[in-house]
Amino acid sequence: MNGRSNGRGLNYLLTLGSIVVILLITTWAQRTLDPYRLRVLSVGAIYVTLAVGLNLVYGFTGQFSLGHAGFMAVGAYTSALLTMPVAQKARNFFIVPIHPALENLQIPYLPALIIAGLMAALLGWIVGVPVLRLRGDYLGMATLGFSEVVRVLINNMQTITNGSMGLKGVPDYVNLYWAVGSAVVSVFIAARLVNTSYGRALKAIREDEIAAESVGVSLFYHKVLAFVAGAFFAGVGGALLGHWSSAVDPKMFTITITFQILTIVVIGGLGSLTGTVIASFAYAVAMEWLRFIEAPMKIGSIEIPGIVGMRMVLFGIVVLVVIVFYRQGLMGQREFAWDAFLRRKEAGTAAGAGKGV
Amino acid sequence: MVAGCGQQSAPAPKPAEPAKPAEPPKPAEPEEIRIGSWQPFTGALAAGGAMNKEGIDMAFEQRPKILGKPVKVIFSDNKSDKVEAANSMARLIEQDKVVAVLGCYGSSLAIAGLNVSEKAGIPMIPDASNPLVTEGRKFVTRLNYQDPFAGKVMAKYAVDKLGAKTAAIIQDVAQDYSVGLAQFFRKEFTKLTNNPNSIVAFVSYNTGDQDFTAQLTFVKSKKPDVIFVPGYSADGALLAKQAREMGIKTPLVGGDAWEAPELVQIGGKAVEGLIFCSHFAVEAAKTDKAKKFIDDYRKKYNKDPNCYAALAYDAYNLVADKLEEIKVVDPVKLNTALRSTKNWEGVTGTISIDETGNPVKPAIIFQVKGGKFVYMDTIQPW
Amino acid sequence: MTLDMFLQHLTNAVSLGALYALVAIGYTMVYGILRLINFAHGTIFTIGAYAAFMGIAIFNLQWGITYILAICFTAVLGMATEKVAYKPLRDAPRISVLISAIGVSFLMENLLIIFFGGRPKPFFRPPIFTQVLEIGAIMIPVLSFAIIIVSAILLVALTYLLYRTKPGTAMRALANDFETARLMAIDVDKTVALTFMVGSSLAAVGGILWALKFPQINPTMGGFPGLKAFVAAVLGGIGSIPGATVGGLILGLCEIMLVAFLPNLSGYRDAVAFVALITVLLLKPTGLLGEKGQVKV
């Protein structure tokens, strides 16, 4: 998608072609794969949406945000409350009745998903404007604090969120089409954003704030822009996750999920959308695939009983190894680009615009 | 619908080979009956998962064959995490081709998995007490009573047996289990005492909080006759310890989640006199079947069984009995048989399943005395 | 609210705040010197408690000896994690170190689950710590005094270490400027290892005292105190040891007084810490007692 050099038309054509191919693969998968594999692939695709959002904030703009879980929660609750049938709402709120304004609200899925993203984005703006004055770890701490506050609020605002009971029986609209569709759209939007003058400003901020400011980049405007966009993707991703598991509750949105997404982004490579896509699917598939470690095994005639917890131990080791030996992540800041793929002439083309600033 | 109606125990492999390469080749074992057990073995609810497994392990040892076929119990960890819960349930059904799923402990997790099993038409026997677990479902059968009943039972016991006129509630606002019990206790208590202001203090904490001194200081100032603390056992033990250290001598009353060895191990002397409800009592066991279960369990694990082990043991045996009854390994027929259970004698009592998939059974009341859970009373549904 | 009740709340608050402060000191020390948010600090804290648990429950050691051994063990483990997971990343982007810390934390937590199971275990309390002093209508557990005394001793000892000894000076030099310190012939590896050793033993002390106050341990017990202590450290000004103490006390006070004065809002108690954190950061980005200087990005 590096449409800068010659052959721009060709690039567009190739991009369009690959979208068609993705669509075909998705259709094939949705028709032939068993529900288990579909679920795993769907969750991988949802991770793409989520991780793209975080990469935009942290990878491309260098703003250390640990508030992803909070935005996800807002998106998930918004979409769940907007799409849930009235009867299901009544069933859920059997302890404290639902707020009358929400009681009879029900809109179709797609607008609900977009509104979920917009709500998260709005919150991102409200939070981002004051908080983005902070830098580095302090920003991380403030956003982490924000995300925890959201969780406490959800637990306590029973008439709106049903508190810790969560919302059960959220319509399970998410299939592979939705998950992959959202992933494609978010990668596309992010790529468009990154490859315009906005993107160069964002990267300039990441590399050196003071230098960027001195050449006239509005730090504040661009930081907020990236933050709000990141919150939007988090909101949509959170909503998808809610519809995927058909249950939403505050325990889903702890710091753990933020760390998960952060790990995906870092392993994929900060500032690489390609890396994010690869790492998201790798993460989802690996977590399931590693299950065999916990099952009882037979090596020759010796039977080893399954040890529960081994999977996460191994996962910890894998994360450590990847970070220590590929400290730039799998892709670094590189991107998959048609030019490099077709001609392989300048190695620099693939490195993206990041270095040029 | 595509739902797995008529899905037999050993279907032919699907035509399209799936995308993941690392799948070990599946040996052809049509003669095996596969039962899934799907539990939180790690994460926040690990205690519940471990207790359930003990019951299932023992049941399997005693009954390794059903209908003359060997049984394979496949355990799967859902990490106390909802994404994992849905995935591991899908795996049990799609990859392991189980005929029924036992578990899991914890309502939110159970519901996340249920959406998968319900669609696939695989019967599930969860150890979860939230009413929404069975609400509107067709493939769930539950052997334990629900949160509202536990809350009501404790209110009734506090009023009838302890003579309480006022009560304080300390709930874990981040646990649906705790919030549910607290609300139903509150409703029933105000109804029974005929006094809308009989709940003199209603305060909260959050999962993970270990300091309850502020809540207790407040509660102490209100001088309630009884303090209701619906929470998990470790929280209950810590809270009791802090209450006693602050000189609070008011009776502490809790829910069925208190029944775990941790309550006494952690609480020590401080938990003496605590009262809670349960699903199963060694002392209340009157049938031969229940007595044998207790003996066997003591022999195997060198301790008394608790309700989670007993419920899991019953779940396995109920599935086994129903399979022998219908004489065919078919999830849908098995489910119909499970849902129409009448007067089935389990170790946790004689169980009949009503049309919503829930059991009609009494609650047991325990009190901690001399470091042991002592049977006090049986409260019938009213 | 009666005076007795208020005083009871106040003692509860100080007792809790001192514990937060104790864990926060360890956090702030590692951060102040290495600029590394050590998310594994909470897990190290847990390991300290488990080591003490093992000493008493499995090896039947006397409690005093056990605590010392547990602290030493944790200190060595802390140094080992530094060697494996942080040292190779010294010139890598900071985020890599952070992720590495998360990986370490995952790994250790799950090893604990494998070895000890996920269920909570009772933690033995020596009889002298279980007594309760009664002053009028106010009840104060003896342990609260022990916590305050230990915190005070550590505060003095650390200040002495940092400002009166050679390794301490080297640590401060590192905190100021890594590269210059290296040029000044300071043995960076050794100093960083020492920092981790001290930080981890502080975490172990915190873990043991926490387990004494709330006598149950489980593999995930460190997450919550870790987060709270971190907030306390940031509140007070990260890198500042007196700041961590003040931050811890303020946090304890805010949390307890919310429940005391507004019991209906007790469910929001956990939000207090984070609201305070955000407010302080916005008004004074380097914390209450933090140094002014520019934060290096």
PDB file of C-alpha atoms in Angstrom, chain B residues 71-289:
ATOM      1  CA  VAL B  71     -15.072 -43.740  28.843  1.00  0.00           C
ATOM      2  CA  LYS B  72     -12.588 -40.999  28.214  1.00  0.00           C
ATOM      3  CA  VAL B  73     -12.921 -37.846  30.292  1.00  0.00           C
ATOM      4  CA  ILE B  74     -11.261 -34.938  28.556  1.00  0.00           C
ATOM      5  CA  PHE B  75     -10.337 -32.082  30.846  1.00  0.00           C
ATOM      6  CA  SER B  76      -9.911 -28.647  29.400  1.00  0.00           C
ATOM      7  CA  ASP B  77      -8.733 -25.496  31.106  1.00  0.00           C
ATOM      8  CA  ASN B  78     -10.646 -22.286  30.478  1.00  0.00           C
ATOM      9  CA  LYS B  79      -8.237 -20.148  32.511  1.00  0.00           C
ATOM     10  CA  SER B  80     -11.151 -18.360  34.234  1.00  0.00           C
ATOM     11  CA  ASP B  81     -11.288 -16.282  31.047  1.00  0.00           C
ATOM     12  CA  LYS B  82     -14.305 -15.845  28.802  1.00  0.00           C
ATOM     13  CA  VAL B  83     -12.554 -15.918  25.439  1.00  0.00           C
ATOM     14  CA  GLU B  84     -10.817 -19.118  26.492  1.00  0.00           C
ATOM     15  CA  ALA B  85     -14.082 -20.475  27.848  1.00  0.00           C
ATOM     16  CA  ALA B  86     -15.825 -20.178  24.491  1.00  0.00           C
ATOM     17  CA  ASN B  87     -12.813 -21.513  22.597  1.00  0.00           C
ATOM     18  CA  SER B  88     -12.185 -24.492  24.810  1.00  0.00           C
ATOM     19  CA  MET B  89     -15.836 -25.440  24.756  1.00  0.00           C
ATOM     20  CA  ALA B  90     -15.806 -25.294  20.951  1.00  0.00           C
ATOM     21  CA  ARG B  91     -12.703 -27.448  20.972  1.00  0.00           C
ATOM     22  CA  LEU B  92     -14.270 -30.082  23.204  1.00  0.00           C
ATOM     23  CA  ILE B  93     -17.252 -30.282  20.911  1.00  0.00           C
ATOM     24  CA  GLU B  94     -15.594 -30.020  17.514  1.00  0.00           C
ATOM     25  CA  GLN B  95     -12.230 -31.683  18.045  1.00  0.00           C
ATOM     26  CA  ASP B  96     -12.865 -34.077  20.872  1.00  0.00           C
ATOM     27  CA  LYS B  97     -16.442 -34.886  19.858  1.00  0.00           C
ATOM     28  CA  VAL B  98     -17.707 -35.174  23.400  1.00  0.00           C
ATOM     29  CA  VAL B  99     -21.221 -36.389  24.065  1.00  0.00           C
ATOM     30  CA  ALA B 100     -21.733 -34.194  27.131  1.00  0.00           C
ATOM     31  CA  VAL B 101     -19.871 -31.543  29.052  1.00  0.00           C
ATOM     32  CA  LEU B 102     -19.546 -31.453  32.832  1.00  0.00           C
ATOM     33  CA  GLY B 103     -18.864 -28.060  34.352  1.00  0.00           C
ATOM     34  CA  CYS B 104     -17.878 -25.497  34.641  1.00  0.00           C
ATOM     35  CA  TYR B 105     -17.658 -23.755  37.955  1.00  0.00           C
ATOM     36  CA  GLY B 106     -18.484 -20.033  37.749  1.00  0.00           C
ATOM     37  CA  SER B 107     -21.564 -18.530  36.108  1.00  0.00           C
ATOM     38  CA  SER B 108     -19.992 -16.046  33.704  1.00  0.00           C
ATOM     39  CA  LEU B 109     -17.665 -18.682  32.323  1.00  0.00           C
ATOM     40  CA  ALA B 110     -20.467 -21.205  32.071  1.00  0.00           C
ATOM     41  CA  ILE B 111     -22.563 -18.782  30.071  1.00  0.00           C
ATOM     42  CA  ALA B 112     -19.715 -17.964  27.690  1.00  0.00           C
ATOM     43  CA  GLY B 113     -19.320 -21.662  26.945  1.00  0.00           C
ATOM     44  CA  LEU B 114     -23.034 -22.327  26.875  1.00  0.00           C
ATOM     45  CA  ASN B 115     -23.556 -20.225  23.812  1.00  0.00           C
ATOM     46  CA  VAL B 116     -21.348 -22.691  21.989  1.00  0.00           C
ATOM     47  CA  SER B 117     -22.757 -25.904  23.436  1.00  0.00           C
ATOM     48  CA  GLU B 118     -26.349 -24.762  23.103  1.00  0.00           C
ATOM     49  CA  LYS B 119     -25.900 -24.167  19.379  1.00  0.00           C
ATOM     50  CA  ALA B 120     -24.126 -27.445  18.870  1.00  0.00           C
ATOM     51  CA  GLY B 121     -26.803 -29.267  20.843  1.00  0.00           C
ATOM     52  CA  ILE B 122     -24.472 -30.816  23.384  1.00  0.00           C
ATOM     53  CA  PRO B 123     -25.869 -31.215  26.911  1.00  0.00           C
ATOM     54  CA  MET B 124     -24.010 -29.485  29.694  1.00  0.00           C
ATOM     55  CA  ILE B 125     -24.190 -29.803  33.469  1.00  0.00           C
ATOM     56  CA  PRO B 126     -22.631 -26.650  34.882  1.00  0.00           C
ATOM     57  CA  ASP B 127     -21.703 -26.021  38.482  1.00  0.00           C
ATOM     58  CA  ALA B 128     -22.914 -22.432  38.321  1.00  0.00           C
ATOM     59  CA  SER B 129     -25.686 -20.857  40.273  1.00  0.00           C
ATOM     60  CA  ASN B 130     -26.726 -17.709  38.378  1.00  0.00           C
ATOM     61  CA  PRO B 131     -30.368 -17.914  37.202  1.00  0.00           C
ATOM     62  CA  LEU B 132     -29.354 -16.797  33.698  1.00  0.00           C
ATOM     63  CA  VAL B 133     -27.386 -20.002  33.197  1.00  0.00           C
ATOM     64  CA  THR B 134     -30.569 -21.983  32.573  1.00  0.00           C
ATOM     65  CA  GLU B 135     -32.883 -19.146  31.528  1.00  0.00           C
ATOM     66  CA  GLY B 136     -34.297 -19.966  28.114  1.00  0.00           C
ATOM     67  CA  ARG B 137     -31.787 -22.772  27.427  1.00  0.00           C
ATOM     68  CA  LYS B 138     -32.597 -26.200  26.120  1.00  0.00           C
ATOM     69  CA  PHE B 139     -29.349 -28.083  26.660  1.00  0.00           C
ATOM     70  CA  VAL B 140     -28.484 -27.263  30.246  1.00  0.00           C
ATOM     71  CA  THR B 141     -29.288 -29.309  33.290  1.00  0.00           C
ATOM     72  CA  ARG B 142     -28.305 -28.058  36.685  1.00  0.00           C
ATOM     73  CA  LEU B 143     -27.884 -30.057  39.857  1.00  0.00           C
ATOM     74  CA  ASN B 144     -27.293 -27.228  42.321  1.00  0.00           C
ATOM     75  CA  TYR B 145     -29.832 -24.658  43.404  1.00  0.00           C
ATOM     76  CA  GLN B 146     -29.640 -21.040  42.262  1.00  0.00           C
ATOM     77  CA  ASP B 147     -28.383 -17.812  43.815  1.00  0.00           C
ATOM     78  CA  PRO B 148     -31.820 -16.385  44.634  1.00  0.00           C
ATOM     79  CA  PHE B 149     -32.661 -19.481  46.637  1.00  0.00           C
ATOM     80  CA  ALA B 150     -29.377 -19.352  48.589  1.00  0.00           C
ATOM     81  CA  GLY B 151     -29.973 -15.694  49.455  1.00  0.00           C
ATOM     82  CA  LYS B 152     -33.529 -16.383  50.558  1.00  0.00           C
ATOM     83  CA  VAL B 153     -32.539 -19.410  52.607  1.00  0.00           C
ATOM     84  CA  MET B 154     -29.969 -17.452  54.570  1.00  0.00           C
ATOM     85  CA  ALA B 155     -32.429 -14.627  55.253  1.00  0.00           C
ATOM     86  CA  LYS B 156     -34.999 -17.145  56.464  1.00  0.00           C
ATOM     87  CA  TYR B 157     -32.469 -18.872  58.684  1.00  0.00           C
ATOM     88  CA  ALA B 158     -31.264 -15.552  60.130  1.00  0.00           C
ATOM     89  CA  VAL B 159     -34.803 -14.486  60.991  1.00  0.00           C
ATOM     90  CA  ASP B 160     -36.271 -17.834  62.084  1.00  0.00           C
ATOM     91  CA  LYS B 161     -33.345 -19.472  63.822  1.00  0.00           C
ATOM     92  CA  LEU B 162     -31.083 -16.620  64.858  1.00  0.00           C
ATOM     93  CA  GLY B 163     -33.933 -14.285  65.746  1.00  0.00           C
ATOM     94  CA  ALA B 164     -32.344 -11.421  63.829  1.00  0.00           C
ATOM     95  CA  LYS B 165     -34.325  -8.191  63.535  1.00  0.00           C
ATOM     96  CA  THR B 166     -31.657  -6.166  61.767  1.00  0.00           C
ATOM     97  CA  ALA B 167     -28.889  -7.176  59.378  1.00  0.00           C
ATOM     98  CA  ALA B 168     -25.877  -5.695  57.623  1.00  0.00           C
ATOM     99  CA  ILE B 169     -24.665  -6.831  54.204  1.00  0.00           C
ATOM    100  CA  ILE B 170     -21.083  -6.664  52.958  1.00  0.00           C
ATOM    101  CA  GLN B 171     -21.010  -7.658  49.282  1.00  0.00           C
ATOM    102  CA  ASP B 172     -18.284  -8.065  46.684  1.00  0.00           C
ATOM    103  CA  VAL B 173     -19.581  -5.644  44.082  1.00  0.00           C
ATOM    104  CA  ALA B 174     -17.348  -7.130  41.387  1.00  0.00           C
ATOM    105  CA  GLN B 175     -18.760 -10.667  41.688  1.00  0.00           C
ATOM    106  CA  ASP B 176     -22.131 -11.400  40.162  1.00  0.00           C
ATOM    107  CA  TYR B 177     -22.535 -14.278  42.599  1.00  0.00           C
ATOM    108  CA  SER B 178     -22.117 -11.992  45.575  1.00  0.00           C
ATOM    109  CA  VAL B 179     -24.339  -9.217  44.252  1.00  0.00           C
ATOM    110  CA  GLY B 180     -27.101 -11.713  43.472  1.00  0.00           C
ATOM    111  CA  LEU B 181     -27.089 -13.278  46.898  1.00  0.00           C
ATOM    112  CA  ALA B 182     -26.970  -9.896  48.610  1.00  0.00           C
ATOM    113  CA  GLN B 183     -30.035  -8.608  46.763  1.00  0.00           C
ATOM    114  CA  PHE B 184     -32.160 -11.679  47.368  1.00  0.00           C
ATOM    115  CA  PHE B 185     -31.133 -11.727  51.003  1.00  0.00           C
ATOM    116  CA  ARG B 186     -32.111  -8.098  51.311  1.00  0.00           C
ATOM    117  CA  LYS B 187     -35.534  -8.658  49.728  1.00  0.00           C
ATOM    118  CA  GLU B 188     -36.358 -11.718  51.778  1.00  0.00           C
ATOM    119  CA  PHE B 189     -35.042 -10.272  55.033  1.00  0.00           C
ATOM    120  CA  THR B 190     -37.089  -7.067  54.788  1.00  0.00           C
ATOM    121  CA  LYS B 191     -40.116  -9.157  53.870  1.00  0.00           C
ATOM    122  CA  LEU B 192     -39.726 -11.575  56.769  1.00  0.00           C
ATOM    123  CA  THR B 193     -38.997  -8.883  59.334  1.00  0.00           C
ATOM    124  CA  ASN B 194     -41.787  -6.761  57.908  1.00  0.00           C
ATOM    125  CA  ASN B 195     -39.536  -3.742  58.239  1.00  0.00           C
ATOM    126  CA  PRO B 196     -38.218  -1.939  55.158  1.00  0.00           C
ATOM    127  CA  ASN B 197     -35.363  -0.509  57.222  1.00  0.00           C
ATOM    128  CA  SER B 198     -34.172  -3.756  58.718  1.00  0.00           C
ATOM    129  CA  ILE B 199     -31.031  -3.758  56.557  1.00  0.00           C
ATOM    130  CA  VAL B 200     -29.066  -1.229  58.584  1.00  0.00           C
ATOM    131  CA  ALA B 201     -25.895  -1.237  56.522  1.00  0.00           C
ATOM    132  CA  PHE B 202     -25.226  -2.261  52.920  1.00  0.00           C
ATOM    133  CA  VAL B 203     -21.595  -1.808  51.926  1.00  0.00           C
ATOM    134  CA  SER B 204     -19.345  -3.189  49.193  1.00  0.00           C
ATOM    135  CA  TYR B 205     -15.817  -4.238  48.462  1.00  0.00           C
ATOM    136  CA  ASN B 206     -14.109  -5.266  45.234  1.00  0.00           C
ATOM    137  CA  THR B 207     -12.587  -8.631  44.361  1.00  0.00           C
ATOM    138  CA  GLY B 208      -8.957  -8.519  45.396  1.00  0.00           C
ATOM    139  CA  ASP B 209      -9.547  -6.176  48.320  1.00  0.00           C
ATOM    140  CA  GLN B 210      -8.209  -7.718  51.469  1.00  0.00           C
ATOM    141  CA  ASP B 211      -8.702  -4.866  53.853  1.00  0.00           C
ATOM    142  CA  PHE B 212     -12.243  -4.769  55.171  1.00  0.00           C
ATOM    143  CA  THR B 213     -11.586  -2.679  58.262  1.00  0.00           C
ATOM    144  CA  ALA B 214     -13.352   0.435  56.981  1.00  0.00           C
ATOM    145  CA  GLN B 215     -16.491  -1.496  56.033  1.00  0.00           C
ATOM    146  CA  LEU B 216     -16.433  -3.343  59.354  1.00  0.00           C
ATOM    147  CA  THR B 217     -15.964  -0.191  61.408  1.00  0.00           C
ATOM    148  CA  PHE B 218     -19.041   1.252  59.739  1.00  0.00           C
ATOM    149  CA  VAL B 219     -21.062  -1.923  60.177  1.00  0.00           C
ATOM    150  CA  LYS B 220     -20.037  -2.169  63.815  1.00  0.00           C
ATOM    151  CA  SER B 221     -21.418   1.300  64.506  1.00  0.00           C
ATOM    152  CA  LYS B 222     -24.839   0.200  63.226  1.00  0.00           C
ATOM    153  CA  LYS B 223     -25.023  -2.724  65.683  1.00  0.00           C
ATOM    154  CA  PRO B 224     -26.810  -5.253  63.435  1.00  0.00           C
ATOM    155  CA  ASP B 225     -28.040  -8.604  64.780  1.00  0.00           C
ATOM    156  CA  VAL B 226     -26.391 -10.463  61.924  1.00  0.00           C
ATOM    157  CA  ILE B 227     -23.890  -9.689  59.159  1.00  0.00           C
ATOM    158  CA  PHE B 228     -24.417 -11.316  55.768  1.00  0.00           C
ATOM    159  CA  VAL B 229     -21.228 -11.707  53.733  1.00  0.00           C
ATOM    160  CA  PRO B 230     -21.885 -13.390  50.393  1.00  0.00           C
ATOM    161  CA  GLY B 231     -18.404 -13.860  48.956  1.00  0.00           C
ATOM    162  CA  TYR B 232     -15.792 -16.507  48.312  1.00  0.00           C
ATOM    163  CA  SER B 233     -14.222 -18.497  51.119  1.00  0.00           C
ATOM    164  CA  ALA B 234     -10.838 -16.763  51.340  1.00  0.00           C
ATOM    165  CA  ASP B 235     -12.543 -13.353  51.510  1.00  0.00           C
ATOM    166  CA  GLY B 236     -14.896 -14.672  54.170  1.00  0.00           C
ATOM    167  CA  ALA B 237     -12.010 -15.981  56.256  1.00  0.00           C
ATOM    168  CA  LEU B 238     -10.093 -12.699  56.065  1.00  0.00           C
ATOM    169  CA  LEU B 239     -13.183 -10.690  56.840  1.00  0.00           C
ATOM    170  CA  ALA B 240     -14.017 -12.840  59.848  1.00  0.00           C
ATOM    171  CA  LYS B 241     -10.465 -12.465  61.123  1.00  0.00           C
ATOM    172  CA  GLN B 242     -10.596  -8.689  60.844  1.00  0.00           C
ATOM    173  CA  ALA B 243     -14.062  -8.551  62.389  1.00  0.00           C
ATOM    174  CA  ARG B 244     -12.970 -10.526  65.424  1.00  0.00           C
ATOM    175  CA  GLU B 245      -9.835  -8.411  65.767  1.00  0.00           C
ATOM    176  CA  MET B 246     -12.073  -5.368  65.877  1.00  0.00           C
ATOM    177  CA  GLY B 247     -14.168  -6.898  68.614  1.00  0.00           C
ATOM    178  CA  ILE B 248     -17.230  -7.586  66.445  1.00  0.00           C
ATOM    179  CA  LYS B 249     -19.041 -10.568  67.929  1.00  0.00           C
ATOM    180  CA  THR B 250     -22.134 -10.427  65.707  1.00  0.00           C
ATOM    181  CA  PRO B 251     -22.912 -13.712  63.923  1.00  0.00           C
ATOM    182  CA  LEU B 252     -21.487 -13.847  60.383  1.00  0.00           C
ATOM    183  CA  VAL B 253     -23.595 -15.552  57.755  1.00  0.00           C
ATOM    184  CA  GLY B 254     -22.513 -16.466  54.229  1.00  0.00           C
ATOM    185  CA  GLY B 255     -23.463 -18.313  51.061  1.00  0.00           C
ATOM    186  CA  ASP B 256     -22.599 -21.659  49.541  1.00  0.00           C
ATOM    187  CA  ALA B 257     -19.233 -20.427  48.247  1.00  0.00           C
ATOM    188  CA  TRP B 258     -17.908 -20.555  51.791  1.00  0.00           C
ATOM    189  CA  GLU B 259     -17.829 -24.299  51.761  1.00  0.00           C
ATOM    190  CA  ALA B 260     -14.143 -24.841  51.117  1.00  0.00           C
ATOM    191  CA  PRO B 261     -11.325 -26.002  53.362  1.00  0.00           C
ATOM    192  CA  GLU B 262      -9.706 -22.569  52.978  1.00  0.00           C
ATOM    193  CA  LEU B 263     -12.346 -21.027  55.179  1.00  0.00           C
ATOM    194  CA  VAL B 264     -11.007 -22.821  58.238  1.00  0.00           C
ATOM    195  CA  GLN B 265      -7.375 -23.078  57.115  1.00  0.00           C
ATOM    196  CA  ILE B 266      -7.114 -19.331  56.665  1.00  0.00           C
ATOM    197  CA  GLY B 267      -9.648 -18.182  59.203  1.00  0.00           C
ATOM    198  CA  GLY B 268      -8.582 -20.427  62.078  1.00  0.00           C
ATOM    199  CA  LYS B 269     -10.315 -19.532  65.309  1.00  0.00           C
ATOM    200  CA  ALA B 270     -11.894 -16.432  63.799  1.00  0.00           C
ATOM    201  CA  VAL B 271     -14.335 -18.422  61.656  1.00  0.00           C
ATOM    202  CA  GLU B 272     -15.784 -20.352  64.603  1.00  0.00           C
ATOM    203  CA  GLY B 273     -19.536 -19.910  64.597  1.00  0.00           C
ATOM    204  CA  LEU B 274     -19.829 -18.822  60.942  1.00  0.00           C
ATOM    205  CA  ILE B 275     -23.015 -20.041  59.321  1.00  0.00           C
ATOM    206  CA  PHE B 276     -23.540 -20.760  55.622  1.00  0.00           C
ATOM    207  CA  CYS B 277     -25.607 -22.858  53.253  1.00  0.00           C
ATOM    208  CA  SER B 278     -24.561 -25.769  51.107  1.00  0.00           C
ATOM    209  CA  HIS B 279     -25.789 -28.435  48.729  1.00  0.00           C
ATOM    210  CA  PHE B 280     -24.442 -31.483  50.455  1.00  0.00           C
ATOM    211  CA  ALA B 281     -23.555 -32.521  53.972  1.00  0.00           C
ATOM    212  CA  VAL B 282     -21.660 -35.533  55.159  1.00  0.00           C
ATOM    213  CA  GLU B 283     -23.852 -35.631  58.258  1.00  0.00           C
ATOM    214  CA  ALA B 284     -27.046 -35.193  56.319  1.00  0.00           C
ATOM    215  CA  ALA B 285     -26.172 -38.114  54.084  1.00  0.00           C
ATOM    216  CA  LYS B 286     -28.796 -40.696  54.853  1.00  0.00           C
ATOM    217  CA  THR B 287     -28.712 -42.951  51.809  1.00  0.00           C
ATOM    218  CA  ASP B 288     -26.293 -45.856  51.332  1.00  0.00           C
ATOM    219  CA  LYS B 289     -25.108 -44.325  48.118  1.00  0.00           C
TER     220      LYS B 289
END
